[in-house]
């Protein structure tokens, strides 16, 4: 089977890139897999790419590339939806290249990995291929305008796949897609290949984009009383982003210089997680929670806010980690303090976390779930097409009747 993923920019850094490459590598065990990158800005991807996976860039943004002189690169995209967050990075040239590639694709399965790309898939994907939209954000994070645009195009696809069951339920409730199943398949995280039973430093680690929604400020404030009570413990935050300077000032204000540190971006992050005793997340919202699973695969217990939508589907509170109410600094500090004070509990939770992550999120397991989906979609193609046609007929008839009544 030929399987093609379409991604924004495989040459960058991000959770969608990481999980797409993980899944592509797992599927490459039995299939011919291609990753099509809408954009390219450097010579090689930052993440390791399985040699069995072919990378195909469509628009090269490098100054010495021929695309840099194409006037279509400076004209705003007309097909890529204007309400999509990445619209400014897309152009008429991207529209044209996406259309050319998809119209001539011989893939059996095409998988888009962000809303605007899924619109390309609906508009230009060959009807003989299974066309699947992945949702790496969430339904409710999109604007109303974008959701309206997506609903119109997603009706032409074969399936919509979210990363959590909670988000799949929102799509089923709020976006009517006759003949298009909406289901949840989690992101995959591979075995880090690191020893999990070594010595752990008295460190609480956290990682992610330094933006307000990640609430690293709450984590720093929750750590302040713990730092006073446990002088050998440290907080290390990995990542980069617009909130870095504000967080640096907060560390100073809390008297945590040398105790709480902004470490900058590190990839892969597992090498740091496996040395830490606890990994923490204080986010207000998560579409999935990749860092949680990465930490669990390292045998490191996670303390996370029980935010929408991912953590509660990943962590079993008190078994392989802890969940605390969103925005509750005292509860976050208490959960961290309990684990700091109990090494045996940390190790027990860490072992349980490693088992959970291996059973649910190993790339081979997730790849099997996708293979089962492909088989199911191929077997129901005719019945789903009939449901779509019937729904469209009813919609058209309803509109005609309303016009007559008017």
C-alpha positions as CSV (number, residue, x, y, z in Angstrom):
1,X,0.0,0.0,0.0
2,X,1.2,3.5,-0.8
3,X,0.6,6.0,2.1
4,X,1.3,9.7,1.8
5,X,1.3,12.2,4.6
6,X,1.0,16.0,3.8
7,X,2.6,18.2,6.4
8,X,3.2,22.0,6.8
9,X,7.0,21.9,7.1
10,X,8.8,18.7,8.0
11,X,12.1,20.6,8.2
12,X,11.1,22.4,11.4
13,X,10.5,21.4,15.0
14,X,7.1,20.6,16.5
15,X,4.9,17.9,17.9
16,X,3.0,17.3,14.7
17,X,6.3,16.8,12.8
18,X,7.6,14.4,15.5
19,X,4.5,12.3,15.6
20,X,4.1,12.2,11.8
21,X,7.6,10.9,11.4
22,X,7.1,8.3,14.2
23,X,4.0,7.0,12.5
24,X,5.5,7.1,9.0
25,X,8.5,5.0,10.2
26,X,6.2,2.4,11.8
27,X,4.0,2.2,8.7
28,X,7.2,1.9,6.5
29,X,7.7,-1.6,8.0
30,X,5.0,-2.9,5.7
31,X,4.1,0.0,3.3
32,X,5.6,2.5,0.9
33,X,5.5,5.8,2.8
34,X,6.0,9.4,1.6
35,X,5.9,12.6,3.6
36,X,5.1,15.6,1.5
37,X,6.2,18.9,3.0
38,X,4.3,21.9,1.8
39,X,7.2,24.2,2.6
40,X,11.0,23.8,3.0
41,X,13.4,26.3,4.6
42,X,16.6,24.3,5.2
43,X,18.6,21.5,3.6
44,X,17.7,18.7,6.0
45,X,14.9,18.0,8.5
46,X,15.8,18.7,12.2
47,X,14.3,15.4,13.3
48,X,15.7,12.0,12.2
49,X,13.8,10.6,9.3
50,X,13.6,6.8,8.8
51,X,15.6,6.0,5.6
52,X,12.6,4.0,4.2
53,X,10.4,7.2,4.3
54,X,10.7,9.4,1.2
55,X,10.5,13.2,1.8
56,X,9.0,15.4,-1.0
57,X,9.1,19.2,-0.6
58,X,6.7,21.3,-2.7
59,X,7.8,24.9,-2.2
60,X,11.4,25.7,-1.4
61,X,11.8,28.9,0.6
62,X,15.6,29.0,0.7
63,X,17.1,32.1,-0.9
64,X,19.2,30.2,-3.4
65,X,16.2,28.1,-4.5
66,X,14.4,28.7,-7.8
67,X,11.1,29.2,-6.0
68,X,12.3,32.3,-4.4
69,X,12.1,34.2,-7.7
70,X,8.6,32.9,-8.6
71,X,6.1,35.8,-8.4
72,X,3.4,33.4,-7.3
73,X,5.3,33.0,-4.0
74,X,4.4,36.6,-3.0
75,X,0.7,36.3,-3.9
76,X,-1.6,35.2,-1.0
77,X,-3.0,31.7,-1.2
78,X,-6.5,31.5,-2.6
79,X,-7.4,27.9,-1.9
80,X,-5.7,27.5,1.5
81,X,-8.4,28.9,3.9
82,X,-7.9,32.5,5.0
83,X,-9.1,31.8,8.5
84,X,-6.3,29.2,9.0
85,X,-3.6,30.4,11.4
86,X,-0.8,29.6,8.9
87,X,-2.5,31.4,5.9
88,X,0.2,34.1,5.7
89,X,2.8,31.4,5.1
90,X,0.9,30.1,2.1
91,X,0.8,31.5,-1.4
92,X,-0.7,30.9,-4.9
93,X,2.5,28.9,-5.5
94,X,1.6,26.6,-2.6
95,X,-1.9,26.2,-4.0
96,X,-0.7,25.3,-7.4
97,X,2.0,22.9,-6.2
98,X,-0.4,21.1,-3.9
99,X,-3.0,20.8,-6.7
100,X,-0.3,19.4,-9.1
101,X,1.0,16.9,-6.7
102,X,-2.4,15.6,-5.5
103,X,-4.0,15.4,-8.9
104,X,-1.2,13.1,-10.1
105,X,-0.7,11.1,-6.9
106,X,-1.0,7.4,-7.1
107,X,-1.2,7.0,-3.3
108,X,-3.8,4.5,-1.9
109,X,-4.1,6.7,1.3
110,X,-3.6,10.4,1.7
111,X,-3.4,11.9,5.2
112,X,-3.5,15.6,5.9
113,X,-2.0,16.9,9.2
114,X,-3.5,20.4,9.6
115,X,-6.8,22.1,8.6
116,X,-5.7,24.1,5.6
117,X,-3.9,21.1,4.2
118,X,-7.0,19.0,4.7
119,X,-8.8,21.5,2.5
120,X,-6.2,20.8,-0.2
121,X,-6.9,17.1,0.3
122,X,-10.7,17.6,-0.1
123,X,-10.3,19.9,-3.2
124,X,-7.6,18.1,-5.1
125,X,-7.2,14.6,-3.7
126,X,-7.8,11.8,-6.3
127,X,-11.2,10.2,-5.6
128,X,-9.7,6.7,-5.8
129,X,-7.5,7.3,-2.7
130,X,-8.7,7.2,0.9
131,X,-8.5,10.8,2.1
132,X,-8.1,11.3,5.9
133,X,-7.9,14.5,7.9
134,X,-5.9,14.4,11.0
135,X,-6.6,17.0,13.7
136,X,-3.6,17.9,15.8
137,X,-5.2,20.9,17.4
138,X,-8.9,20.7,18.6
139,X,-12.3,21.6,17.2
140,X,-12.8,24.4,19.6
141,X,-9.5,26.1,19.1
142,X,-10.5,27.0,15.6
143,X,-12.4,30.1,14.9
144,X,-16.1,29.9,13.9
145,X,-15.2,31.0,10.4
146,X,-12.7,28.3,9.9
147,X,-15.0,25.6,11.4
148,X,-17.6,26.6,8.8
149,X,-15.1,26.3,6.0
150,X,-13.8,23.0,7.2
151,X,-17.3,21.5,7.6
152,X,-18.0,22.3,3.9
153,X,-14.8,20.5,2.7
154,X,-14.5,17.7,5.3
155,X,-17.8,16.3,3.9
156,X,-15.8,15.1,0.9
157,X,-13.2,13.2,2.9
158,X,-13.2,9.6,4.1
159,X,-12.5,10.2,7.8
160,X,-11.5,12.7,10.4
161,X,-9.0,11.5,13.1
162,X,-8.5,13.4,16.3
163,X,-5.8,12.6,18.9
164,X,-8.3,12.3,21.8
165,X,-11.7,10.7,22.2
166,X,-12.9,13.9,23.9
167,X,-12.2,16.0,20.8
168,X,-13.7,13.3,18.5
169,X,-16.9,13.6,20.6
170,X,-16.9,17.4,20.1
171,X,-16.5,17.0,16.3
172,X,-19.4,14.5,16.2
173,X,-21.6,16.8,18.2
174,X,-20.8,20.1,16.5
175,X,-19.8,19.3,12.9
176,X,-22.3,17.3,10.8
177,X,-20.3,15.0,8.4
178,X,-22.6,12.4,6.9
179,X,-20.7,9.3,5.7
180,X,-17.4,10.6,7.3
181,X,-16.5,8.8,10.5
182,X,-14.8,10.8,13.2
183,X,-12.6,8.7,15.6
184,X,-9.7,9.1,17.9
185,X,-6.2,7.6,17.4
186,X,-3.5,8.9,19.8
187,X,-0.2,10.2,18.7
188,X,2.7,7.7,18.8
189,X,5.8,7.9,20.8
190,X,8.7,5.4,20.3
191,X,10.8,3.7,22.9
192,X,13.6,6.2,23.7
193,X,16.1,3.3,23.9
194,X,17.5,4.7,27.2
195,X,18.0,2.9,30.5
196,X,15.1,3.7,32.7
197,X,16.3,2.4,36.1
198,X,19.4,4.6,36.6
199,X,19.9,7.3,39.2
200,X,17.5,10.2,39.0
201,X,18.5,13.8,39.8
202,X,16.4,15.8,42.2
203,X,14.9,17.7,39.2
204,X,11.4,18.6,38.1
205,X,11.5,18.9,34.3
206,X,9.0,20.6,32.0
207,X,9.1,21.2,28.3
208,X,7.1,23.0,25.6
209,X,6.7,26.3,23.9
210,X,7.2,29.2,26.2
211,X,3.7,30.7,25.7
212,X,1.1,31.8,28.2
213,X,-1.3,28.8,27.6
214,X,1.4,26.4,28.8
215,X,1.3,28.2,32.2
216,X,5.0,27.8,33.1
217,X,4.4,30.9,35.3
218,X,2.0,28.8,37.5
219,X,4.6,26.0,37.6
220,X,7.4,28.4,38.7
221,X,5.1,29.9,41.4
222,X,4.1,26.4,42.6
223,X,7.8,25.4,42.8
224,X,8.8,28.4,45.0
225,X,7.6,27.0,48.4
226,X,9.0,23.5,47.4
227,X,12.4,25.1,46.7
228,X,12.4,26.5,50.2
229,X,11.4,23.2,51.8
230,X,13.7,21.0,49.6
231,X,16.9,22.9,48.9
232,X,18.5,20.2,46.8
233,X,15.6,20.2,44.2
234,X,15.7,22.1,40.9
235,X,13.1,23.1,38.2
236,X,14.3,22.9,34.6
237,X,12.1,24.2,31.8
238,X,13.0,23.3,28.2
239,X,11.8,25.2,25.2
240,X,11.7,28.6,23.5
241,X,9.0,31.1,22.9
242,X,7.6,34.6,23.3
243,X,7.2,34.2,27.1
244,X,10.8,33.6,27.8
245,X,11.7,37.1,29.2
246,X,8.5,37.2,31.3
247,X,9.4,33.9,32.8
248,X,13.0,34.9,33.5
249,X,11.7,38.0,35.4
250,X,9.3,35.8,37.4
251,X,12.1,33.5,38.4
252,X,14.0,36.5,39.7
253,X,11.0,37.9,41.5
254,X,10.4,34.5,43.2
255,X,14.0,34.3,44.4
256,X,14.6,31.2,42.4
257,X,17.8,32.2,40.6
258,X,19.9,29.0,40.3
259,X,16.9,26.9,41.4
260,X,14.6,27.3,38.4
261,X,16.2,27.5,35.0
262,X,15.2,28.2,31.5
263,X,17.2,25.6,29.6
264,X,16.4,26.5,26.0
265,X,15.2,24.0,23.4
266,X,16.5,20.4,23.5
267,X,15.7,17.7,21.0
268,X,15.2,14.9,21.6
269,X,13.9,15.8,25.0
270,X,13.9,12.2,26.3
271,X,17.6,12.4,27.3
272,X,16.6,15.1,29.9
273,X,13.4,13.4,31.0
274,X,15.1,10.1,31.8
275,X,17.5,11.9,34.2
276,X,14.7,13.8,36.0
277,X,12.7,12.5,38.9
278,X,9.4,14.2,37.9
279,X,8.0,15.8,34.8
280,X,5.4,18.6,35.2
281,X,2.8,20.2,33.0
282,X,0.6,23.2,34.1
283,X,-1.1,23.9,30.8
284,X,-4.6,25.5,30.5
285,X,-5.3,23.3,27.5
286,X,-3.6,20.5,25.4
287,X,-4.7,19.0,22.2
288,X,-3.0,15.8,23.2
289,X,0.1,16.1,25.5
290,X,3.1,14.7,23.7
291,X,5.5,15.6,26.5
292,X,3.4,13.7,29.0
293,X,3.8,10.5,26.9
294,X,7.5,11.1,26.2
295,X,8.1,11.4,29.9
296,X,6.1,8.3,30.7
297,X,8.1,6.3,28.1
298,X,11.2,7.4,30.1
299,X,9.7,5.9,33.2
300,X,9.2,9.3,34.8
301,X,6.0,10.1,36.7
302,X,4.1,13.1,35.4
303,X,2.2,15.7,37.4
304,X,-0.2,17.5,35.1
305,X,-3.2,19.8,35.2
306,X,-6.4,18.0,34.2
307,X,-6.9,20.3,31.3
308,X,-8.9,19.8,28.2
309,X,-8.5,17.5,26.3
310,X,-5.6,15.1,26.6
311,X,-4.1,14.5,30.1
312,X,-7.1,12.6,31.6
313,X,-6.9,10.1,28.7
314,X,-3.2,9.6,29.2
315,X,-2.7,9.7,33.0
316,X,-4.5,7.5,35.5
317,X,-4.4,9.7,38.6
318,X,-2.5,8.0,41.5
319,X,-1.3,5.1,39.3
320,X,1.1,6.4,36.6
321,X,1.0,10.1,37.5
322,X,-1.0,12.8,39.1
323,X,-3.8,15.1,37.8
324,X,-4.6,18.5,39.5
325,X,-7.2,21.1,38.7
326,X,-6.4,23.7,36.0
327,X,-5.0,26.9,37.4
328,X,-4.8,25.6,41.0
329,X,-1.3,26.5,42.2
330,X,-1.7,25.0,45.6
331,X,-2.9,21.6,44.3
332,X,0.0,21.5,41.8
333,X,2.5,22.3,44.6
334,X,0.9,19.7,46.8
335,X,1.1,16.9,44.2
336,X,4.7,17.8,43.4
337,X,5.6,17.9,47.1
338,X,4.1,14.5,47.7
339,X,6.2,12.9,45.0
340,X,9.3,14.9,46.1
341,X,8.9,13.4,49.6
342,X,8.3,9.8,48.5
343,X,11.0,8.3,46.3
344,X,9.3,4.8,46.4
345,X,6.1,6.3,45.1
346,X,8.0,8.0,42.3
347,X,9.6,4.8,41.2
348,X,6.4,2.8,41.4
349,X,4.5,5.4,39.4
350,X,7.4,5.7,36.9
351,X,7.3,1.9,36.2
352,X,3.6,2.0,35.7
353,X,4.0,5.0,33.4
354,X,6.5,3.2,31.2
355,X,4.1,0.2,30.9
356,X,1.1,2.4,30.1
357,X,3.0,4.4,27.4
358,X,4.4,1.2,25.8
359,X,1.0,-0.5,25.6
360,X,-1.0,2.5,24.3
361,X,1.4,4.8,22.4
362,X,4.1,2.6,20.8
363,X,4.3,3.5,17.1
364,X,3.6,-0.1,16.1
365,X,0.4,-0.1,18.1
366,X,-0.8,3.2,16.5
367,X,0.2,2.0,13.0
368,X,-2.0,-1.1,13.5
369,X,-4.9,1.1,14.5
370,X,-4.4,3.1,11.2
371,X,-4.1,-0.1,9.1
372,X,-7.4,-1.3,10.6
373,X,-9.0,2.1,9.8
374,X,-7.8,1.9,6.2
375,X,-9.3,-1.6,5.8
376,X,-12.6,-0.4,7.4
377,X,-12.8,2.7,5.2
378,X,-12.1,0.7,2.0
379,X,-14.9,-1.8,2.9
380,X,-17.5,0.9,3.6
381,X,-16.7,3.2,0.7
382,X,-20.0,2.7,-1.2
383,X,-22.2,2.9,1.8
384,X,-20.6,6.1,3.0
385,X,-20.8,7.6,-0.5
386,X,-24.5,6.8,-0.5
387,X,-25.0,8.5,2.9
388,X,-23.2,11.7,1.6
389,X,-25.3,11.8,-1.6
390,X,-28.5,11.3,0.4
391,X,-27.6,14.0,2.9
392,X,-26.8,16.4,0.0
393,X,-30.1,15.6,-1.7
394,X,-32.0,16.3,1.5
395,X,-30.1,19.5,2.1
396,X,-30.8,20.7,-1.5
397,X,-34.5,19.7,-1.3
398,X,-34.8,21.5,2.0
399,X,-33.3,24.7,0.5
400,X,-35.6,24.5,-2.5
401,X,-38.7,24.0,-0.3
402,X,-37.7,27.1,1.8
403,X,-37.3,29.2,-1.3
404,X,-40.8,28.1,-2.5
405,X,-42.3,28.9,0.8
406,X,-40.6,32.3,0.8
